[in-house]
C-alpha positions as a Python dict, from the first residue, in 0.01 Angstrom:
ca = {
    (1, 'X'): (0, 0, 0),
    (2, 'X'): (246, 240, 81),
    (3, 'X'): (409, 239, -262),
    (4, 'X'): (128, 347, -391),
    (5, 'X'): (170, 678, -220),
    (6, 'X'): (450, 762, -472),
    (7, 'X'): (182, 754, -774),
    (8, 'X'): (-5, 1057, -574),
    (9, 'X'): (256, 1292, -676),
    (10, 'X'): (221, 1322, -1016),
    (11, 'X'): (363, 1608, -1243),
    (12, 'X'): (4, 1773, -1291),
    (13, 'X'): (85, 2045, -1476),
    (14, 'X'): (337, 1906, -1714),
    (15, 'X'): (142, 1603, -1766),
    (16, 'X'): (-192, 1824, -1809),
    (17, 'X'): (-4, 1978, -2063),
    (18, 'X'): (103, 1671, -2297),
    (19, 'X'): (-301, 1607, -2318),
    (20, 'X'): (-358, 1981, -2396),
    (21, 'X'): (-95, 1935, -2681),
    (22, 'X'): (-289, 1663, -2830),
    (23, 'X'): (-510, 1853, -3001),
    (24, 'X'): (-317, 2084, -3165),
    (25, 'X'): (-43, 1825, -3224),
    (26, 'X'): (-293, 1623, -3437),
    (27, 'X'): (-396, 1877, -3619),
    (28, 'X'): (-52, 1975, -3725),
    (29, 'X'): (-9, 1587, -3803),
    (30, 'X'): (-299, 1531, -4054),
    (31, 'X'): (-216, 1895, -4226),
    (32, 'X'): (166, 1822, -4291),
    (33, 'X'): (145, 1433, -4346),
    (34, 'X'): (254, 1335, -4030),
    (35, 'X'): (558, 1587, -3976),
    (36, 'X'): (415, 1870, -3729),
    (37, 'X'): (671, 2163, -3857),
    (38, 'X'): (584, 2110, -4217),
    (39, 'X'): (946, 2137, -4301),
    (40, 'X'): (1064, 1823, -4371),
    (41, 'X'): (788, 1757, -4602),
    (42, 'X'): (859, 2067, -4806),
    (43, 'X'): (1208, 1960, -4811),
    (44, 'X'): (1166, 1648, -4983),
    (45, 'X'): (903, 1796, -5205),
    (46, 'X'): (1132, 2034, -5378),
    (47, 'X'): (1437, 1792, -5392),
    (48, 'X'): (1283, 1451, -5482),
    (49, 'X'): (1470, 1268, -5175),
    (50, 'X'): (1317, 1039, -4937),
    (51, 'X'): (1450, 1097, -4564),
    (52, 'X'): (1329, 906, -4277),
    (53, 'X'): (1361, 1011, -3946),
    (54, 'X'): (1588, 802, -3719),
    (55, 'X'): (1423, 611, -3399),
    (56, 'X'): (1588, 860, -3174),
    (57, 'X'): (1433, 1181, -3363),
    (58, 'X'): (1082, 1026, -3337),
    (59, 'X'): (1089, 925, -2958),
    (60, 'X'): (1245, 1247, -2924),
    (61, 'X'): (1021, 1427, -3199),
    (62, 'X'): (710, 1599, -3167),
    (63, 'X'): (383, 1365, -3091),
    (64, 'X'): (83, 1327, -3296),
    (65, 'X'): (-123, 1243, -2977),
    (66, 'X'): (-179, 895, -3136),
    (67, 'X'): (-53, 786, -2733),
    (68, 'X'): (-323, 975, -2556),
    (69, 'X'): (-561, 865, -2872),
    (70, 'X'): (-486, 511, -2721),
    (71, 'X'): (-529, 556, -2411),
    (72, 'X'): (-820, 683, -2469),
    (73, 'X'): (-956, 390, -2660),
    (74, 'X'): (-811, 118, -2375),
    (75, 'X'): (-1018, 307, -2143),
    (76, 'X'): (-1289, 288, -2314),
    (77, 'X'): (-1224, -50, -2366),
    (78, 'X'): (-1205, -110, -1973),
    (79, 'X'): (-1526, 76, -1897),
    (80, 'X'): (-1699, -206, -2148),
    (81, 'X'): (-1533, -497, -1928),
    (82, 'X'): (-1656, -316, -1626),
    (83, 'X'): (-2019, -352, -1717),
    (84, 'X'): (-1998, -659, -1831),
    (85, 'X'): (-1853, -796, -1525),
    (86, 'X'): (-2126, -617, -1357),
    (87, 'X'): (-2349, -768, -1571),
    (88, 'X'): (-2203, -1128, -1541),
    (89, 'X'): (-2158, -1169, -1187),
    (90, 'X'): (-2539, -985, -1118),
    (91, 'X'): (-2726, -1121, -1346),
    (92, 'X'): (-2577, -1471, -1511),
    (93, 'X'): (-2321, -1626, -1315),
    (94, 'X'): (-2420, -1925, -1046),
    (95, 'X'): (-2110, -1868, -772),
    (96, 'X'): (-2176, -1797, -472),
    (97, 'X'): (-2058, -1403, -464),
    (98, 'X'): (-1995, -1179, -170),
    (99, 'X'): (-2374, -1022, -169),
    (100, 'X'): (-2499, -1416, -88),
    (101, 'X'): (-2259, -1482, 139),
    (102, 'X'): (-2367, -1163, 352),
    (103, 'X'): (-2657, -1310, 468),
    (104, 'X'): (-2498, -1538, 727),
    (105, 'X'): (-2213, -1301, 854),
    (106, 'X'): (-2207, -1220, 1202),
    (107, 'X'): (-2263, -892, 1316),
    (108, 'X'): (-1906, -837, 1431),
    (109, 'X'): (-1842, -887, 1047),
    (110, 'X'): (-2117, -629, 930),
    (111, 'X'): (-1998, -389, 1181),
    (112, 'X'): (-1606, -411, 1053),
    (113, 'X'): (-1707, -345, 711),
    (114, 'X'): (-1931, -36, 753),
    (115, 'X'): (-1664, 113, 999),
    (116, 'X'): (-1366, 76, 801),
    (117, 'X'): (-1597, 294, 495),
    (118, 'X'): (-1694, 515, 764),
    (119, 'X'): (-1340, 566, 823),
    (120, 'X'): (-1312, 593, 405),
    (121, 'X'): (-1523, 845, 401),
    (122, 'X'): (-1370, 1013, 711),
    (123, 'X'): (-1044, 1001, 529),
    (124, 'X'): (-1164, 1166, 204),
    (125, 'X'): (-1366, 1464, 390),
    (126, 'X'): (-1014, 1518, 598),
    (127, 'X'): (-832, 1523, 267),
    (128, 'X'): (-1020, 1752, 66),
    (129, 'X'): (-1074, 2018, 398),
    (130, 'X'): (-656, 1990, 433),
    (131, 'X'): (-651, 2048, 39),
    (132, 'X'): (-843, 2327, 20),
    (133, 'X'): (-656, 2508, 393),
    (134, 'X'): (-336, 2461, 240),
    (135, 'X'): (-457, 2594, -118),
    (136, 'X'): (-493, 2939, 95),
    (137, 'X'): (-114, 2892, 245),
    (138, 'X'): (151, 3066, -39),
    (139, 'X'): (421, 2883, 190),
    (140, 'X'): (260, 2541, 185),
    (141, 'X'): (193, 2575, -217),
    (142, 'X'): (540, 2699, -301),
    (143, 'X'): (664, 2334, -142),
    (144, 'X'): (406, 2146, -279),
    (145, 'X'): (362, 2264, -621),
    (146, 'X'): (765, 2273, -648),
    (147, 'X'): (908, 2081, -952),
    (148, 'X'): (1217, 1992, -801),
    (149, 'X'): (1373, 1657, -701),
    (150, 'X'): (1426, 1758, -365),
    (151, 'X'): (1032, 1900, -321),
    (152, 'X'): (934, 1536, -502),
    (153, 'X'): (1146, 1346, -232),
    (154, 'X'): (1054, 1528, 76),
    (155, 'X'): (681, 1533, 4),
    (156, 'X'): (724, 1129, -64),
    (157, 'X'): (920, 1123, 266),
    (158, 'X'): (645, 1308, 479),
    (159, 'X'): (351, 1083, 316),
    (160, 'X'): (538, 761, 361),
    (161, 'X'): (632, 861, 681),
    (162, 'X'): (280, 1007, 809),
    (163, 'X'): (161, 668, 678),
    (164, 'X'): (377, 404, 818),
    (165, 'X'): (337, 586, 1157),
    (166, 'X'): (-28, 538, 1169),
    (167, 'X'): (-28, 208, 1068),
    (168, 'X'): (207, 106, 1356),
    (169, 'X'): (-30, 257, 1610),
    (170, 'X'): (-249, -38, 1776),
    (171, 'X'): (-619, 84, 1718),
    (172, 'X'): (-686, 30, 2092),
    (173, 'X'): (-470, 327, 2168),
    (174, 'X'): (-773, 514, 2058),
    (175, 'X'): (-656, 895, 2071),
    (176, 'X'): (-304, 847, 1944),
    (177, 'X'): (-428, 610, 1635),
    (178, 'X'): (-640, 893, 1577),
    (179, 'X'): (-463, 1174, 1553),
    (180, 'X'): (-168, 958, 1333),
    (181, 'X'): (-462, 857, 1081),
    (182, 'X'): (-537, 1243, 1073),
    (183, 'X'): (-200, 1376, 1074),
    (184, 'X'): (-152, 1148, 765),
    (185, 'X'): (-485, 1231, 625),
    (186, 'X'): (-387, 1610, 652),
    (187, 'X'): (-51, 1576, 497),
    (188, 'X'): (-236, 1381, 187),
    (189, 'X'): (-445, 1682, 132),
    (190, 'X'): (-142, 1921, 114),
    (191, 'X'): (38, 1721, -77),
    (192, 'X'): (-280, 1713, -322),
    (193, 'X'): (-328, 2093, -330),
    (194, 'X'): (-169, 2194, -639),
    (195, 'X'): (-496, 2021, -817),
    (196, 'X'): (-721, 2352, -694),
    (197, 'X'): (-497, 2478, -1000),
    (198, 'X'): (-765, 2343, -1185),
    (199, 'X'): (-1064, 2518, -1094),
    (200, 'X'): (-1417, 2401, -896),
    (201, 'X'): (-1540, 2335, -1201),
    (202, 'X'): (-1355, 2039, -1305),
    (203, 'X'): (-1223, 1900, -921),
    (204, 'X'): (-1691, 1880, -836),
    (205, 'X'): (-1679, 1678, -1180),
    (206, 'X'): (-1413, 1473, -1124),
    (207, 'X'): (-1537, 1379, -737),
    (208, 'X'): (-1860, 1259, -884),
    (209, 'X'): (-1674, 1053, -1149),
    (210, 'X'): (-1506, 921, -931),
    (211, 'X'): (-1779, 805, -691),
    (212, 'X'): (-1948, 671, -994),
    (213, 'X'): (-1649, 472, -1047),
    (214, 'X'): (-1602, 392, -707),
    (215, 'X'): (-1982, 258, -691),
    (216, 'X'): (-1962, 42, -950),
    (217, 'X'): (-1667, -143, -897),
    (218, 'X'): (-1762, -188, -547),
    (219, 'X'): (-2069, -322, -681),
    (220, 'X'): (-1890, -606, -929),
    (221, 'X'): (-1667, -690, -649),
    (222, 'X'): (-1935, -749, -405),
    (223, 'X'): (-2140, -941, -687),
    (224, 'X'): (-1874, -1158, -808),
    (225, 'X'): (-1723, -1449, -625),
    (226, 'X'): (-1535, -1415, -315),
    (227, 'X'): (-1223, -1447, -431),
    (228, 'X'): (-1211, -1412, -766),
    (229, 'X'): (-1033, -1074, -776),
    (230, 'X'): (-765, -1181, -506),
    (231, 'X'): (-548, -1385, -790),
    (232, 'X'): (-534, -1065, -973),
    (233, 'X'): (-209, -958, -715),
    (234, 'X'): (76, -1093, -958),
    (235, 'X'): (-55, -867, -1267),
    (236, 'X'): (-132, -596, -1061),
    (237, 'X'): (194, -557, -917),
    (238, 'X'): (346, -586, -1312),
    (239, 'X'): (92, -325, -1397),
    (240, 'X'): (215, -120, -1114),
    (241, 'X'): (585, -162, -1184),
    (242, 'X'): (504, -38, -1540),
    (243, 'X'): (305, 265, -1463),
    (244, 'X'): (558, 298, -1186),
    (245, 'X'): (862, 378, -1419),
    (246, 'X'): (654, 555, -1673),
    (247, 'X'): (566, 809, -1363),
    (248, 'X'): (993, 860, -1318),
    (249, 'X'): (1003, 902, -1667),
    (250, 'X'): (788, 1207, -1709),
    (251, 'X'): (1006, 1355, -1480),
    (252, 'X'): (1333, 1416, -1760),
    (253, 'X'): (1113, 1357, -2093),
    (254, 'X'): (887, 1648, -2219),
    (255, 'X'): (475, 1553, -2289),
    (256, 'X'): (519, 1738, -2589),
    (257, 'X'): (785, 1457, -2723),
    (258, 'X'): (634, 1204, -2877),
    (259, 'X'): (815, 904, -2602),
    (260, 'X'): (744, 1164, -2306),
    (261, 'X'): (351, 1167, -2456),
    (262, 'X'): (352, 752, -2447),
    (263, 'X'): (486, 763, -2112),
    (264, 'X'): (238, 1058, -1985),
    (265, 'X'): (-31, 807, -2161),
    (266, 'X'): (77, 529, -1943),
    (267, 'X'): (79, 721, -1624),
    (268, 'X'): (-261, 878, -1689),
    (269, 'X'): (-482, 631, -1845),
    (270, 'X'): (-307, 366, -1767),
    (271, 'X'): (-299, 423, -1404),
    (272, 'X'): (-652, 475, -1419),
    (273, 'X'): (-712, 131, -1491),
    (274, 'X'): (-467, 7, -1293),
    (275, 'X'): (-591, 198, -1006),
    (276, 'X'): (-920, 31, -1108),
    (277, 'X'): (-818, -302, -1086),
    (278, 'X'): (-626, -210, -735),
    (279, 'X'): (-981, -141, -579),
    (280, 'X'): (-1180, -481, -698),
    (281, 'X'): (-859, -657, -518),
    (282, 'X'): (-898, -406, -204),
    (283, 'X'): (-1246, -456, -184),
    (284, 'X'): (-1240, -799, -174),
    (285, 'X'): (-933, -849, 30),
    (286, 'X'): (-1102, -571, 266),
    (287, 'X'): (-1391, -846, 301),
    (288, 'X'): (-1167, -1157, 364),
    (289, 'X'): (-973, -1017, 643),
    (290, 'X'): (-1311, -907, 814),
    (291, 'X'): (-1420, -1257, 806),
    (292, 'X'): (-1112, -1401, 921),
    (293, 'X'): (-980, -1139, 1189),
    (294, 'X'): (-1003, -1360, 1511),
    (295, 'X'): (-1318, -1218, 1769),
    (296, 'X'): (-1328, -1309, 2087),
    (297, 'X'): (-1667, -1442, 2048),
    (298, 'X'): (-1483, -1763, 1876),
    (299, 'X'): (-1261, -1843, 2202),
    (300, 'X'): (-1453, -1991, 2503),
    (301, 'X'): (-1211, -2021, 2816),
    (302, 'X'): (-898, -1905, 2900),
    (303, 'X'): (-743, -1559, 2839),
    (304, 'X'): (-640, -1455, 2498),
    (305, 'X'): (-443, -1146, 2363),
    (306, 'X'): (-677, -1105, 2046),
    (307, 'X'): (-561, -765, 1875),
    (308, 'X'): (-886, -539, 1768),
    (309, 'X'): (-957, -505, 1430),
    (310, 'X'): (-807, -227, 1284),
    (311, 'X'): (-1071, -10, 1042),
    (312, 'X'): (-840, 229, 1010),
    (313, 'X'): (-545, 34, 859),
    (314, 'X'): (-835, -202, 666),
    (315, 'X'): (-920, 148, 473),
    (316, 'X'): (-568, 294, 362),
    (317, 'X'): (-537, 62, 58),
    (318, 'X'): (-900, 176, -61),
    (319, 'X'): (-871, 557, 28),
    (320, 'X'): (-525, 535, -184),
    (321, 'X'): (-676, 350, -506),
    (322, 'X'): (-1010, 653, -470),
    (323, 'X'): (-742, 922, -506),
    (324, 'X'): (-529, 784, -764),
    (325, 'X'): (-870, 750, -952),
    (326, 'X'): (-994, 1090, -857),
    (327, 'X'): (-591, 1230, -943),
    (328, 'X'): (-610, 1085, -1307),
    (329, 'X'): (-1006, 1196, -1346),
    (330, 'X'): (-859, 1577, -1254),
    (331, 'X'): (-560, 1546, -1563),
    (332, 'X'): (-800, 1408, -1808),
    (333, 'X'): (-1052, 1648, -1756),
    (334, 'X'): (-813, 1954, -1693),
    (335, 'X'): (-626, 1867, -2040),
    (336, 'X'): (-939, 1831, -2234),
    (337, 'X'): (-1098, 2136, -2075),
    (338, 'X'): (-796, 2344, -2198),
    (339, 'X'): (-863, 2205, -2496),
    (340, 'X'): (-1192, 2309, -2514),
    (341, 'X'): (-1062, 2672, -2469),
    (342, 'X'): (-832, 2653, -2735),
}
């Protein structure tokens, strides 16, 4: 879980940018024959010689958009799968799913579950209040919204930091777990400030996208089979290593380049469907460990050191997949907004 608090720091701007510069790029590709400047076409024109460009001029060379084009079309492509899973595991398929199995949970199970998304939704309302404080702080924006290495690092450092602390904390030290889950929820929110670049506007749209989203994956994972999204964990941690290196990547290649625009595809669409994926495994997992967390209900004699379930912890893998989601939501719809204005 933690490493997925290095895909929360995103370059917004840059990478807003690369799908801002796929319209015009596109444009510039189908009027010139593929060659943005025009010049090379003119060239060969007048002089009746055929010059290709070498791989390194074309990774380095000005996109066409054809990556965000893509990515566009595998997301589409995911959204399709998504219903149909709905579908399938609602409507046609015979195993036992989660929704069935409901019926005979204990209470103790019911009442882990709709803590740990009260804590969920405890940890999104403390993000987006600290998001919107530190918005109003010049000091807190100039360190956030930095582009350096060493801004990159130390806001990684703090959220890593902030996060492995209040997962240490035993949830029956009630007032210390507490303030460690909000410390780390407030430091989230900072860290996501630079996104109120965007305008209210696009961050309202974006939140109910996201919810939608959120909904209706919950929705297939509860519907489908038990399990049947837990032996997703090997791909999902390839998909994450790729997305992963993509993300360093945009950090020393330019979206406007046409391998800097693959890798901004990756990172953005992409890790929306990775990020996806992530949150039919959390779900489920979420669900198996509040069956099998020992109660003390199950022991009868003798005196045992059962350890409380944590909600808390049982929530931080969810509440990280919602805002990768919501992050990549915000760069889709901030590029194609600017688009629009163009």
């Amino acid at each position: 879980m933690l490493s997925r608090l290095t895909m929360t720091v995103p370059k917004m701007v840059t990478l807003t940018s690369g799908v801002r510069y796929f319209a015009s790029s596109t444009v510039k590709s189908a009027r010139y024959g593929g060659n943005p400047t025009g010049f090379g076409s003119r060239i060969n024109q007048g002089f009746g010689v055929k010059t290709g460009p070498t791989l390194k001029e074309r990774l380095l060379g000005p996109t066409t958009g054809k990556p965000f084009l893509y990515g566009t079309y595998a997301l589409a492509g995911a959204s399709v799968f998504g219903v149909a899973a709905l579908m399938y595991y609602g409507l046609i398929s015979k195993e036992q799913s989660i929704l069935q199995k409901s019926a005979i949970w204990p209470t103790y199970v019911r009442e882990r579950i709709s803590s740990t998304y009260t804590y969920l939704a405890g940890s999104i309302a403390l993000t987006a209040v600290s998001g919107v404080a530190a918005s109003r702080s010049p000091a807190l924006m100039r360190l956030t919204a930095g582009g350096g290495l060493m801004s990159l690092f130390g806001t990684m450092a703090v959220m890593i930091g902030t996060g492995m602390l209040a997962r240490s904390i035993d949830y029956d030290s009630t007032l210390v777990k507490h303030l460690a889950w909000a410390l780390h929820c407030g430091v989230m929110g900072a860290v996501l400030a630079p996104l109120c670049f965007m305008g209210g506007p696009i961050l309202t749209r974006a939140a109910w996208y996201t919810a939608g989203i959120v909904g209706g994956l919950s929705a297939t994972a509860i519907t489908a089979p038990s399990e049947k999204f837990l032996m997703m964990s090997g791909p999902l941690a390839m998909g994450f290593g790729v997305v992963f290196m993509a993300n360093i990547g945009t950090f020393f290649l330019p979206p406007g380049s046409a391998l800097g625009a693959s890798l901004a595809s990756v990172v953005i669409y992409g890790g929306l469907i990775l990020f996806s994926a992530f949150l039919l495994y959390d779900t489920q997992r979420l669900v198996k460990q509040a069956e099998n967390h020992p109660h003390k209900s199950q022991f009868y004699g003798g005196e045992y050191q059962i350890r409380t379930f944590d909600p808390i912890n049982a929530q931080m893998s969810i509440y990280m997949d919602v805002l990768n989601i919501f992050i990549r939501l915000v760069m889709i719809m901030g590029g194609m907004n600017g688009n629009k204005r163009k």
